[in-house]
Coordinates of N, CA and C in Angstrom, one line a residue:
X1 N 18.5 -14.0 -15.6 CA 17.7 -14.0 -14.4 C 16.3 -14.4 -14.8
X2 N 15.7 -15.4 -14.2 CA 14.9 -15.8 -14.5 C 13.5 -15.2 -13.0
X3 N 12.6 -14.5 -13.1 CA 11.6 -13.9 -12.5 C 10.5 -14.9 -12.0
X4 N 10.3 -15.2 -10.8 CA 9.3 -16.4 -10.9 C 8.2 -15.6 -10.0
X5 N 8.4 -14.4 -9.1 CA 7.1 -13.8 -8.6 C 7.4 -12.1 -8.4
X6 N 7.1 -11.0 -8.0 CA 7.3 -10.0 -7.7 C 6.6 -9.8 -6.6
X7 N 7.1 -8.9 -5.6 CA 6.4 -9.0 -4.3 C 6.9 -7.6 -3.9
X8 N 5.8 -7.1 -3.1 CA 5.8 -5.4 -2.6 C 6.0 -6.1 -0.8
X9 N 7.2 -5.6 -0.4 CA 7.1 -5.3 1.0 C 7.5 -3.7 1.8
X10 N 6.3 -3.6 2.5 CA 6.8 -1.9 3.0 C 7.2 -2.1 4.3
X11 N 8.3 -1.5 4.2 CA 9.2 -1.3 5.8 C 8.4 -0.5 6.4
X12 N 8.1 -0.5 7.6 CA 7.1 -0.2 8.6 C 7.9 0.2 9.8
X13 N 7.6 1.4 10.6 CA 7.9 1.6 12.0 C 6.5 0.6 13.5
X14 N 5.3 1.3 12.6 CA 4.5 0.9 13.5 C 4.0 -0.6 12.9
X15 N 4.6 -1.5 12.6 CA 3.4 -2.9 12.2 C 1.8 -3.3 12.5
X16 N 1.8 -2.8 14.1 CA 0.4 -3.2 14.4 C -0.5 -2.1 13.7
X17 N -0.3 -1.1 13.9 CA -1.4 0.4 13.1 C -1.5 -0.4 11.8
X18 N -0.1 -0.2 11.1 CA -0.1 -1.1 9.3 C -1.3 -2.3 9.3
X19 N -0.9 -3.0 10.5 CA -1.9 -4.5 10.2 C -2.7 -4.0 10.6
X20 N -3.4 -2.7 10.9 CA -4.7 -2.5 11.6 C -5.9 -1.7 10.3
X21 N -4.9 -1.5 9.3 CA -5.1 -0.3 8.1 C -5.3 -1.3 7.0
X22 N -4.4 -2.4 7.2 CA -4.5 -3.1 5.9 C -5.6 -4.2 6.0
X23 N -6.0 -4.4 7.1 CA -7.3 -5.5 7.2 C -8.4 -4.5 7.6
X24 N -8.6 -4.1 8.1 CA -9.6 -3.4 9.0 C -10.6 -2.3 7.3
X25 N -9.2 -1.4 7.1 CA -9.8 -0.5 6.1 C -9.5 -0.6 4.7
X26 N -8.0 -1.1 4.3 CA -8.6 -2.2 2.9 C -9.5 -3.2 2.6
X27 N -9.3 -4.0 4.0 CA -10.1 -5.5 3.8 C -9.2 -6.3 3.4
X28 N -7.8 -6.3 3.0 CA -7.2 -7.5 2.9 C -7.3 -8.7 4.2
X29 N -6.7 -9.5 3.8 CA -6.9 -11.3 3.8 C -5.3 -11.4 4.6
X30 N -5.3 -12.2 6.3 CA -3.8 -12.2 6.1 C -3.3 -13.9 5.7
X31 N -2.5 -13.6 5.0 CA -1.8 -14.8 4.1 C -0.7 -15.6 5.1
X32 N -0.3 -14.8 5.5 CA 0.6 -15.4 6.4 C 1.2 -14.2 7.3
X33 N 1.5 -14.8 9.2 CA 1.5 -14.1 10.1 C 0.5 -13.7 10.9
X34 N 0.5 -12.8 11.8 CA -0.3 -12.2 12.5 C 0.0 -11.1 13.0
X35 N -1.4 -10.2 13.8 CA -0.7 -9.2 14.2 C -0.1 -9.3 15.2
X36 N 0.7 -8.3 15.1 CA 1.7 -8.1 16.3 C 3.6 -8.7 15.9
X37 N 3.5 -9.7 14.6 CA 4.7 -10.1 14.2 C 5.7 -9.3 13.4
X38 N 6.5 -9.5 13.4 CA 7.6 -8.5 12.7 C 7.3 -8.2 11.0
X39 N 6.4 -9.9 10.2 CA 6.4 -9.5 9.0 C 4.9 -10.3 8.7
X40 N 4.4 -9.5 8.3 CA 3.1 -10.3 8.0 C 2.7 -9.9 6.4
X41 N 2.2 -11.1 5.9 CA 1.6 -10.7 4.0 C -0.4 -11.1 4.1
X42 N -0.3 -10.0 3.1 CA -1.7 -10.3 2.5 C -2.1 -11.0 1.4
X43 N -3.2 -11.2 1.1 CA -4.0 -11.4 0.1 C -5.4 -10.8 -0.2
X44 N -5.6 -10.3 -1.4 CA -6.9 -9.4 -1.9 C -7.0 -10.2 -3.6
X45 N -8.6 -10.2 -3.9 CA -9.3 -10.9 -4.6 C -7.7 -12.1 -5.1
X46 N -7.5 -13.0 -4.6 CA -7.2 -13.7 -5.4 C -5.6 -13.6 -5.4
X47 N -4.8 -12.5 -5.6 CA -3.4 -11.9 -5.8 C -2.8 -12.9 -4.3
X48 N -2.0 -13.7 -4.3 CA -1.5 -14.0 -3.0 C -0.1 -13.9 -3.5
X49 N 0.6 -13.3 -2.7 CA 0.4 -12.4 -1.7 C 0.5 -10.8 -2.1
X50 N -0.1 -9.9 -2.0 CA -0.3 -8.7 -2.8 C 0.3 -8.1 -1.8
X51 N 0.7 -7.6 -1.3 CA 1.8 -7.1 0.1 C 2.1 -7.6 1.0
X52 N 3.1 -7.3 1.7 CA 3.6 -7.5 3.0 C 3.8 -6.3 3.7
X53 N 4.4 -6.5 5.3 CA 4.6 -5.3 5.8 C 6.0 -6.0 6.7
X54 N 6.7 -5.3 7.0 CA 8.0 -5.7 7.5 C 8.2 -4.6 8.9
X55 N 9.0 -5.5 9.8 CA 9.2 -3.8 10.9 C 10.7 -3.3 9.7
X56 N 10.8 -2.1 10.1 CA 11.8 -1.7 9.6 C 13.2 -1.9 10.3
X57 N 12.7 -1.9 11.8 CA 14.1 -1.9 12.2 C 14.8 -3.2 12.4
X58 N 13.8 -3.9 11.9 CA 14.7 -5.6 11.6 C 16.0 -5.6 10.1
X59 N 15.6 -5.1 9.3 CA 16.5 -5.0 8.4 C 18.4 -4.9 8.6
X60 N 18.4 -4.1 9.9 CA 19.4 -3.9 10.5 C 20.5 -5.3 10.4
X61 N 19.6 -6.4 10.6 CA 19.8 -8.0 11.3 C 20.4 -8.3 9.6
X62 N 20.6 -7.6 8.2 CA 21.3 -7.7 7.4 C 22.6 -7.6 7.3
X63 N 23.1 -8.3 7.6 CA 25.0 -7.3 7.6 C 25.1 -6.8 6.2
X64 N 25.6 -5.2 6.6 CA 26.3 -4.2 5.6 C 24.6 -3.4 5.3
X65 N 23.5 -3.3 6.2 CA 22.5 -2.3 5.9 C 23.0 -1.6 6.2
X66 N 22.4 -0.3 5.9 CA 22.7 1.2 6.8 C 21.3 1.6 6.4
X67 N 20.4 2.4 7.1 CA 18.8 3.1 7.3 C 20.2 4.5 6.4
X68 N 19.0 5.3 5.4 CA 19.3 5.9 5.4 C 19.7 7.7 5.6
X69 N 18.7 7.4 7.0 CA 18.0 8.3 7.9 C 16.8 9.3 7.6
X70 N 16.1 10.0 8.6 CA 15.3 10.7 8.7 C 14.4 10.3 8.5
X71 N 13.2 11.4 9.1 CA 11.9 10.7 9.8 C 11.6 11.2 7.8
X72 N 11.7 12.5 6.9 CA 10.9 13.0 5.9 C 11.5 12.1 5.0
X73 N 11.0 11.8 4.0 CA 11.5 11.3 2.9 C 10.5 11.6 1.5
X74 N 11.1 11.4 1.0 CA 10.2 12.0 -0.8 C 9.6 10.8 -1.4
X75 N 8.7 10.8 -1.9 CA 8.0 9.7 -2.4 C 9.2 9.4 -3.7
X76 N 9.1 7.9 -3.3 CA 10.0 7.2 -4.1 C 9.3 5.9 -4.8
X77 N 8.6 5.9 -4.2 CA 7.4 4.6 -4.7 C 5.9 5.1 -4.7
X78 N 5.4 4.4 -5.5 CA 3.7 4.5 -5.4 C 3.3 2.9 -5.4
X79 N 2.7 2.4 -4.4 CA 1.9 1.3 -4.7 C 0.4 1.3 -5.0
X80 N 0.6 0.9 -6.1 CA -0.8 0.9 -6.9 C -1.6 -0.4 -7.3
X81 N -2.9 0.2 -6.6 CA -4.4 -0.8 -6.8 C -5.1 -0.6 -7.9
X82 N -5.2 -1.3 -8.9 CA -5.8 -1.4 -10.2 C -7.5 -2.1 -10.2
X83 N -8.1 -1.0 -10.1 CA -9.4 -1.1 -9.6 C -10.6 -1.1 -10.5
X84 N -11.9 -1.8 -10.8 CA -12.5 -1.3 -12.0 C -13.7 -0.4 -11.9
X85 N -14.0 0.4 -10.6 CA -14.9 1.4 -10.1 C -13.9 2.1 -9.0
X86 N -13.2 3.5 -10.0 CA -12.4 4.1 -8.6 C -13.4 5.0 -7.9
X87 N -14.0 5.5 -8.4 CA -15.2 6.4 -8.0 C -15.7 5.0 -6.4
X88 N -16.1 4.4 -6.7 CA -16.8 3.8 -5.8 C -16.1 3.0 -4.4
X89 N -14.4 2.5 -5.0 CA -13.6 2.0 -4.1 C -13.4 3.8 -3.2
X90 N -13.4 4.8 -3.8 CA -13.0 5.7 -3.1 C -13.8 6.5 -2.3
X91 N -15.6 6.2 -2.1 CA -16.5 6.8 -1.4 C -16.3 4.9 -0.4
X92 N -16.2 4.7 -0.6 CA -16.0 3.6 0.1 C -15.1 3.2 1.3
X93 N -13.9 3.3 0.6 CA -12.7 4.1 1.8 C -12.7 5.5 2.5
X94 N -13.5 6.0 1.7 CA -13.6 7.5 2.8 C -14.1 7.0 3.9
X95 N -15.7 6.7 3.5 CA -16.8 6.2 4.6 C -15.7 5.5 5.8
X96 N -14.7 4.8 5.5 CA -14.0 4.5 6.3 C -12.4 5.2 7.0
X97 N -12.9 6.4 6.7 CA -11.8 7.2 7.4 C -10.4 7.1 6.6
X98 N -10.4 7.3 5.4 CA -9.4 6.9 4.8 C -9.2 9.1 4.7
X99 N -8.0 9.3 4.3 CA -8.2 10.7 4.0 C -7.2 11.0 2.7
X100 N -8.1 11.3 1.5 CA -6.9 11.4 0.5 C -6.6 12.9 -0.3
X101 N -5.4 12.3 -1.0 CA -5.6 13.3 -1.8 C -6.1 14.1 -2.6
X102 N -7.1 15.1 -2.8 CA -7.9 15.2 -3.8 C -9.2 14.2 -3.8
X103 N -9.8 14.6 -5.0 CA -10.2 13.8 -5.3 C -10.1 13.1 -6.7
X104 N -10.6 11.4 -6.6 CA -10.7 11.0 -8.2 C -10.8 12.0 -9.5
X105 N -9.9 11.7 -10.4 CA -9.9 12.9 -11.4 C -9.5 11.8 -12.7
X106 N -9.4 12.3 -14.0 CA -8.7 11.9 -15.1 C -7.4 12.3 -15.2
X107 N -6.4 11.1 -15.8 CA -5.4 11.5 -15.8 C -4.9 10.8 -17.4
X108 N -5.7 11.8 -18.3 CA -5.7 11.6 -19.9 C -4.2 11.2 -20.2
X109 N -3.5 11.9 -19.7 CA -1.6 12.2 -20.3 C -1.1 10.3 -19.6
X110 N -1.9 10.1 -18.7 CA -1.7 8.9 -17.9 C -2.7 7.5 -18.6
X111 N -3.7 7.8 -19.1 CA -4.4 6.8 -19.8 C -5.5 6.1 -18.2
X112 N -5.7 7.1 -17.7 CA -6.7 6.5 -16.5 C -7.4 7.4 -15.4
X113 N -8.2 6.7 -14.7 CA -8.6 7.8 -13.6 C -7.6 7.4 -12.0
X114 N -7.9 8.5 -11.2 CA -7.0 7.7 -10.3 C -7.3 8.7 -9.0
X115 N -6.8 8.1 -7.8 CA -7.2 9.4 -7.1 C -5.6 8.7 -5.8
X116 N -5.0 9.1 -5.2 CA -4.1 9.4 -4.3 C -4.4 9.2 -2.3
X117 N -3.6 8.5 -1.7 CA -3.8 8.7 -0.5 C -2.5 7.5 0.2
X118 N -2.3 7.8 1.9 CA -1.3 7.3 2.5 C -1.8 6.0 3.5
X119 N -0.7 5.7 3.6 CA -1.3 4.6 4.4 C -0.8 5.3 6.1
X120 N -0.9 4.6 7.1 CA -0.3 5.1 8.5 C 0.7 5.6 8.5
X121 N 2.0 5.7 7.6 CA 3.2 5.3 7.7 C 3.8 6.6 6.4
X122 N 2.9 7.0 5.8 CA 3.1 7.5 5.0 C 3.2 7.4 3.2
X123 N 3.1 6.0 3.9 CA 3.3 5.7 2.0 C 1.9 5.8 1.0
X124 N 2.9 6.2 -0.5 CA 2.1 6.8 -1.4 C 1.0 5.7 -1.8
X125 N -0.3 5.7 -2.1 CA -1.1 4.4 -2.8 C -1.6 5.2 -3.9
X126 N -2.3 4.3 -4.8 CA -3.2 4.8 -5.8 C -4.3 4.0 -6.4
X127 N -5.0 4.4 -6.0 CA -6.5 3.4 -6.6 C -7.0 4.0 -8.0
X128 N -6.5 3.4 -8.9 CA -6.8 3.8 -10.7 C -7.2 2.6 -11.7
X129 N -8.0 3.1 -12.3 CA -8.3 2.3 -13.2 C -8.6 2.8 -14.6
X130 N -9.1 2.0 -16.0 CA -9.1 2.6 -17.3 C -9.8 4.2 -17.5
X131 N -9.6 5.0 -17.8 CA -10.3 6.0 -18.5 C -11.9 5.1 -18.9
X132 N -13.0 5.8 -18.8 CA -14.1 5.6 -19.2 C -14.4 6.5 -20.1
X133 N -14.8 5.7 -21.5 CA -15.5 6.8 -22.5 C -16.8 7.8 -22.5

């Protein structure tokens, strides 16, 4: 198998909230789509395309999908932003109504700092970067 890109797409109920969280209060860039379409991608400093967002219930239109079910589900992924001031991306996103986990802490056993939070939808993110001496 030969790898020529890797790409994060999050299956989505609500799209327009998603496209409203990922421009508005990340500040991504849309790369391609618009709001209101079933799939739209981003871009941030540079990375094109550094997410997407998909409706979920299009997936269906795959023959032999099945949803797994239920609204709860256990974090099975983390999407993570590799950032070089978490402290500062994270007074930053607050100011903008972001609501997270905790706060930025060290995570020595992990080799970094990092601090925790969801998008509309639920999914896990992580804004972390190197340990500082």
């Amino acid at each position: 198998m030969n790898i020529e890109n890797v790409g994060v797409r999050l299956l989505v109920n609500d799209v327009e909230k998603c496209f409203d969280f990922y421009t508005n209060v990340m500040g991504y860039k849309v790369f391609y789509g618009k709001r209101g379409d079933v799939y739209v991608s981003f871009t941030a400093d540079g990375i094109t395309p550094c997410l997407a967002i998909f409706k979920k219930e299009n997936n269906a239109m795959y023959a032999g999908y099945q949803d797994l079910g239920g609204h709860l589900k256990s974090d099975s992924t983390t999407y993570c932003f590799q950032c070089d001031d978490v402290d500062a991306d994270y007074e930053a996103l607050k100011k903008k109504g972001v609501h997270f986990i905790g706060e930025p802490r060290n995570m020595a056993e992990w080799y970094m700092r990092c601090v925790w939070f969801r998008d509309p939808e639920g999914n896990l993110i992580e804004l972390s970067g190197a340990l500082k001496e």
